[in-house]
PDB file of C-alpha atoms in Angstrom:
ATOM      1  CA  UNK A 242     116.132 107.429 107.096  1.00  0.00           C
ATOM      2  CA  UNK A 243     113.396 105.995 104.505  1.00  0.00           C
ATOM      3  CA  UNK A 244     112.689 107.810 100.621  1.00  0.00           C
ATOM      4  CA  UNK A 245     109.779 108.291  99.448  1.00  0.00           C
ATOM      5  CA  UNK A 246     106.830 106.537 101.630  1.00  0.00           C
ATOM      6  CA  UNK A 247     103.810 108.796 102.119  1.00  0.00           C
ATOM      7  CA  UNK A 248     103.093 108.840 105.762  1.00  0.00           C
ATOM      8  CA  UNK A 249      99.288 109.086 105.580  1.00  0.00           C
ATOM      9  CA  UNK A 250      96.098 109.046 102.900  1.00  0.00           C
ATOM     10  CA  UNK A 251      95.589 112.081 100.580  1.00  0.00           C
ATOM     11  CA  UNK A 252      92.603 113.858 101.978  1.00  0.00           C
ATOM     12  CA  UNK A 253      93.551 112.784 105.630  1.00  0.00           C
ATOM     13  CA  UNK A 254      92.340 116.268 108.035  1.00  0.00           C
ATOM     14  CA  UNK A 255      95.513 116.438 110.456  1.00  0.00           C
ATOM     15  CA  UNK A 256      95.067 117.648 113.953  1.00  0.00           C
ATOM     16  CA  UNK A 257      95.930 120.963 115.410  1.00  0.00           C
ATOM     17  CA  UNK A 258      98.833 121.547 117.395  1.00  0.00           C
ATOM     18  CA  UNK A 259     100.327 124.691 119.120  1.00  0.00           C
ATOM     19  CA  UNK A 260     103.764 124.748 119.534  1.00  0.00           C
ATOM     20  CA  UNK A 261     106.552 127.611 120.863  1.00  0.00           C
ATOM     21  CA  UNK A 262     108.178 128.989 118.713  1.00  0.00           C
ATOM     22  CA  UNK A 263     112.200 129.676 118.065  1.00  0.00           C
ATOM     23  CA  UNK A 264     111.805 133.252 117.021  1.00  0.00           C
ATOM     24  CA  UNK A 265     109.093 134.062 119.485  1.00  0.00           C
ATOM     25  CA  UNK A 266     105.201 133.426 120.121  1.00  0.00           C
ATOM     26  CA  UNK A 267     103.726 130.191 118.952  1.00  0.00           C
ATOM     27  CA  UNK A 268     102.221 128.615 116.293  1.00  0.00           C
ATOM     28  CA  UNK A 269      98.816 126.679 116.232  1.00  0.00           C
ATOM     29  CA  UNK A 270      97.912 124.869 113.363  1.00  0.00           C
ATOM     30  CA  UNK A 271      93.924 125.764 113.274  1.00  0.00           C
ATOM     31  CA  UNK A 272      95.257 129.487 113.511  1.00  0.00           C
ATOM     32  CA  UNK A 273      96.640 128.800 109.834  1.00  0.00           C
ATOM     33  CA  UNK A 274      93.784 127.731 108.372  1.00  0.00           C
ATOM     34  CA  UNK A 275      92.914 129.301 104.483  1.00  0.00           C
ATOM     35  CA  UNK A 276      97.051 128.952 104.176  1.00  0.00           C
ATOM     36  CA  UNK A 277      98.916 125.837 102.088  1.00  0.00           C
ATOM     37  CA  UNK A 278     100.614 125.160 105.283  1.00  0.00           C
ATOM     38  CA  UNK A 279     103.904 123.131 104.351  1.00  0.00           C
ATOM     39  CA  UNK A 280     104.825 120.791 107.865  1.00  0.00           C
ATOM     40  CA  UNK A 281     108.431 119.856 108.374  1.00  0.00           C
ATOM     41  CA  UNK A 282     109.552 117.322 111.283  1.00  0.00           C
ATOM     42  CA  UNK A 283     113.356 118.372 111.004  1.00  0.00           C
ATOM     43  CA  UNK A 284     116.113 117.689 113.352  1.00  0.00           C
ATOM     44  CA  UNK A 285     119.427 119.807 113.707  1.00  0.00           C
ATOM     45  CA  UNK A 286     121.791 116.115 113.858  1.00  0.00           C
ATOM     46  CA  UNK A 287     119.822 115.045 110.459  1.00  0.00           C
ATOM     47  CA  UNK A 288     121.913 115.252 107.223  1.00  0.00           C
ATOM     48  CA  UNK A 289     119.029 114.943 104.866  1.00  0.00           C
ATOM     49  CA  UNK A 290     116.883 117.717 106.545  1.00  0.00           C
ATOM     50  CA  UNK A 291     119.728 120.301 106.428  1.00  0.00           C
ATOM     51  CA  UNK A 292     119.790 119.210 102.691  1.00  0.00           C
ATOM     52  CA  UNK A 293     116.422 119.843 102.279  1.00  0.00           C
ATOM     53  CA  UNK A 294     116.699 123.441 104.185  1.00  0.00           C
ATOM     54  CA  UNK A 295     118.038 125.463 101.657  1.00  0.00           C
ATOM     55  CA  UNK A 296     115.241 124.749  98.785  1.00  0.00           C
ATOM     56  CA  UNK A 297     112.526 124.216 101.389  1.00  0.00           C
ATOM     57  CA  UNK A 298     112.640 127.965 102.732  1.00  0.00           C
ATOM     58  CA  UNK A 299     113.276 129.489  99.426  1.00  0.00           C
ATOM     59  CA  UNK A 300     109.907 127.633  97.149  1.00  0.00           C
ATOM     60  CA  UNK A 301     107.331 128.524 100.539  1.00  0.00           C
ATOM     61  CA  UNK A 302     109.320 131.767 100.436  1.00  0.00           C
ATOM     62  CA  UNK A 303     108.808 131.680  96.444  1.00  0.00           C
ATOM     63  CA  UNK A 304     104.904 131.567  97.315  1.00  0.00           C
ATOM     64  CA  UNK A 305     104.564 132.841 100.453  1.00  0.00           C
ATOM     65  CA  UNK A 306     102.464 135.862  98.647  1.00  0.00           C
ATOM     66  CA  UNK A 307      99.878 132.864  97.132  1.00  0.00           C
ATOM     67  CA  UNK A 308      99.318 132.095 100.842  1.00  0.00           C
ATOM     68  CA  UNK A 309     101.981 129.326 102.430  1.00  0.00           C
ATOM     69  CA  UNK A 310     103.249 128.631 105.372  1.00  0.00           C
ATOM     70  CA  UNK A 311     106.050 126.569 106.494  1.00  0.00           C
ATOM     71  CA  UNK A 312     106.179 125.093 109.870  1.00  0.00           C
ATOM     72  CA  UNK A 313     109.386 123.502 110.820  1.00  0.00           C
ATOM     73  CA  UNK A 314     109.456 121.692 113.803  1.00  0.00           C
ATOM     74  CA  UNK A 315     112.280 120.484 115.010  1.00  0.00           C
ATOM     75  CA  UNK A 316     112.589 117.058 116.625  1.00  0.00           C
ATOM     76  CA  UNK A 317     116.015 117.181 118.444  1.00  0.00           C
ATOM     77  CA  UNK A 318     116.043 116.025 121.816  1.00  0.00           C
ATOM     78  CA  UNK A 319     113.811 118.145 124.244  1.00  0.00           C
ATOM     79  CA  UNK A 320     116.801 118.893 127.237  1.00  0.00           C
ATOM     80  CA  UNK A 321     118.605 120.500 124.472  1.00  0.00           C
ATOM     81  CA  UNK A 322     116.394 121.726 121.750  1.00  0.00           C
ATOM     82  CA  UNK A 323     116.112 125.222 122.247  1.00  0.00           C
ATOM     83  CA  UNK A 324     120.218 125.480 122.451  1.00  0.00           C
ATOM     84  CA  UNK A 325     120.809 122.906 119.340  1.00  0.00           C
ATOM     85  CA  UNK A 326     118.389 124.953 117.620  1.00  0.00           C
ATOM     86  CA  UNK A 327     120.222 127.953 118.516  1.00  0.00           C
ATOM     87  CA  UNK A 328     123.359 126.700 117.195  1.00  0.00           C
ATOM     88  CA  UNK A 329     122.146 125.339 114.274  1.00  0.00           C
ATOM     89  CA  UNK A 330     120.471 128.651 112.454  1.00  0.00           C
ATOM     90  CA  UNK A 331     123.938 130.124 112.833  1.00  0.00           C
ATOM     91  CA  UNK A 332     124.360 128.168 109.954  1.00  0.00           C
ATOM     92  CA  UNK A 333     120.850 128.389 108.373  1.00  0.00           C
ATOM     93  CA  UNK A 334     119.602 131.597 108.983  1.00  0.00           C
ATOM     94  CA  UNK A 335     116.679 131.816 106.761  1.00  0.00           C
ATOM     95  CA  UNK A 336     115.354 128.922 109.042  1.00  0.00           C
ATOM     96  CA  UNK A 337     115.105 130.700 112.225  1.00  0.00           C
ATOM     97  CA  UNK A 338     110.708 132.426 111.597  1.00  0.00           C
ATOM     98  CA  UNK A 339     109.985 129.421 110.401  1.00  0.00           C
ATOM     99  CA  UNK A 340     110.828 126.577 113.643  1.00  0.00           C
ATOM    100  CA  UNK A 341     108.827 125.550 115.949  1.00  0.00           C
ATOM    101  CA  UNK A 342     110.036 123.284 119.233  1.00  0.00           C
ATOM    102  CA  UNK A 343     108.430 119.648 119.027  1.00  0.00           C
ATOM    103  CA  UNK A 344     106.745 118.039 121.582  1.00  0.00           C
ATOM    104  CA  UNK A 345     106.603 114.501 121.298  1.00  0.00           C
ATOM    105  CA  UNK A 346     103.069 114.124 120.800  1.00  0.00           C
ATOM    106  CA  UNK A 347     102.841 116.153 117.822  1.00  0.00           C
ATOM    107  CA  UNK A 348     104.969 113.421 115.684  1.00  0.00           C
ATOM    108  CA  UNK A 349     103.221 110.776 117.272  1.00  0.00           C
ATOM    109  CA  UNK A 350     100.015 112.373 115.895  1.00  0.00           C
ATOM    110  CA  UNK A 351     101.646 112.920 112.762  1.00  0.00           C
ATOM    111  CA  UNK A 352     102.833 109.262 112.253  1.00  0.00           C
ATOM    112  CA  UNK A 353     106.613 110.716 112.009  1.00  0.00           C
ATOM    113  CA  UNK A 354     108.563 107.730 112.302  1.00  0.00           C
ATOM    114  CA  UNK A 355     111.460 109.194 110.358  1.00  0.00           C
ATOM    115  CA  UNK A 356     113.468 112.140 109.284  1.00  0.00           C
ATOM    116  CA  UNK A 357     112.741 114.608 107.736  1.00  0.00           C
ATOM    117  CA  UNK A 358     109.066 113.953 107.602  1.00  0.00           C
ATOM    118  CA  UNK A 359     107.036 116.441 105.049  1.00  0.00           C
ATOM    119  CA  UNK A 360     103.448 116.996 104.972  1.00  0.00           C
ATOM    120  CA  UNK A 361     101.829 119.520 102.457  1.00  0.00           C
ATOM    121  CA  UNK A 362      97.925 120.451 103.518  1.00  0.00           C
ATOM    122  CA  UNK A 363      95.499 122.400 101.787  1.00  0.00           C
ATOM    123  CA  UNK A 364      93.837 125.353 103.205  1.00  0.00           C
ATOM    124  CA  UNK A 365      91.297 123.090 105.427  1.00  0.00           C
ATOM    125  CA  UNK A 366      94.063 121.030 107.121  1.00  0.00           C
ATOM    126  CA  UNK A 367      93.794 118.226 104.567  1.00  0.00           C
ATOM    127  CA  UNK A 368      97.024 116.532 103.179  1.00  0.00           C
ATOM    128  CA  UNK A 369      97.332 116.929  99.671  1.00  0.00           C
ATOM    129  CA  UNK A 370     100.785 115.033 100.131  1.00  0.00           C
ATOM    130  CA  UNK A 371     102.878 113.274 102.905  1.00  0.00           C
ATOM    131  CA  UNK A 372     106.432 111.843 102.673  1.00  0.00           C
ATOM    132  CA  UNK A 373     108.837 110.361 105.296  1.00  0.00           C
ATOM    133  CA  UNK A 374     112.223 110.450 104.179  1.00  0.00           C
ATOM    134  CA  UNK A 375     113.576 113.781 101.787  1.00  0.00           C
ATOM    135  CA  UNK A 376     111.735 115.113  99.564  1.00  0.00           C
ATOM    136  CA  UNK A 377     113.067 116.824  96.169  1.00  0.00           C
ATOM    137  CA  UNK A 378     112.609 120.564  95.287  1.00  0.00           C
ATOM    138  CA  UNK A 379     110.523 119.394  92.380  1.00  0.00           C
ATOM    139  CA  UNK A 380     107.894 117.406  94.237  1.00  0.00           C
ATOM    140  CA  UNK A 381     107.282 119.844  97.100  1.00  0.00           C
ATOM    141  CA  UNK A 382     106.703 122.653  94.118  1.00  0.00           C
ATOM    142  CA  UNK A 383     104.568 120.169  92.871  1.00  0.00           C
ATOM    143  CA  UNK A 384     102.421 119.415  96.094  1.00  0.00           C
ATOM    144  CA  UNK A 385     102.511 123.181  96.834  1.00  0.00           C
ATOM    145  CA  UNK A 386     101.398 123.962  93.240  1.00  0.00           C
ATOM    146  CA  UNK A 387      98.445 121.293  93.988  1.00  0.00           C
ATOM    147  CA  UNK A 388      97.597 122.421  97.267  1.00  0.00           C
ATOM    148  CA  UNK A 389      97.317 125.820  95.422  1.00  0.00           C
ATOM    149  CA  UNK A 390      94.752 124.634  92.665  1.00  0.00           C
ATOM    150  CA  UNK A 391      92.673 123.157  95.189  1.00  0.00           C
ATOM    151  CA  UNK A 392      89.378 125.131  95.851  1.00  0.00           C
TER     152      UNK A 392
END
């Protein structure tokens, strides 16, 4: 896994995707639009993405009520997604509204080369920060908090 490399330009409009999701329904991106929509690419056999879970889900959940989203797709392997996936929340709960099942197109699109891969976009689509590797609690906050001030 790489630290610390943004993934694409600040600014950059990202394209739409629709994906299934764990806990029901689906999830398109374009349907999210006015929302800080925080984009994981997560898998359940990646030991920096479950460490980056716990204080993912609780800052969006911290301000959800300013208007963000997370989206956390997982990128485990598509035979056996929906039963890792299954298996996994058992241990992270508060994940389960939030995953989405990856289709390998969508991280192509996103340049996801790595895991976890974290993109924050402002409420037109537009990155206001990428990263491929972990990020910490303290820059997410930050992006969010930027995504945020952005009119």
């Amino acid at each position: 896994q790489a630290r610390g490399y943004p993934i694409v330009d600040e600014g950059t409009q990202m394209p739409d995707f629709t994906l299934e999701r764990h806990a029901g329904g689906v999830v398109q991106l374009s349907q999210l639009k006015g929302k800080v929509v925080v984009v994981n690419f997560w898998a359940t056999w990646c030991p920096p993405c479950r460490d980056e879970i716990p204080y993912l889900v609780k800052t969006v959940e911290e301000f959800a009520p300013q208007g963000v989203e997370l989206v956390a797709i997982s990128n485990d392997n598509l035979d056996g997604q929906q039963q890792a996936v299954t298996a996994f929340v058992k241990r992270f709960p508060q994940l389960t509204p939030y995953i989405a099942y990856g289709q390998p197109e969508v991280g192509h699109h996103y340049r996801v080369r790595a895991l976890p891969s974290l993109f924050v976009l402002d409420r037109e689509g537009k990155v206001v920060a990428s990263q491929q590797g972990q990020a910490t609690e303290r820059q997410l906050r930050g992006w969010i908090e930027d995504a945020l001030d952005q009119k």
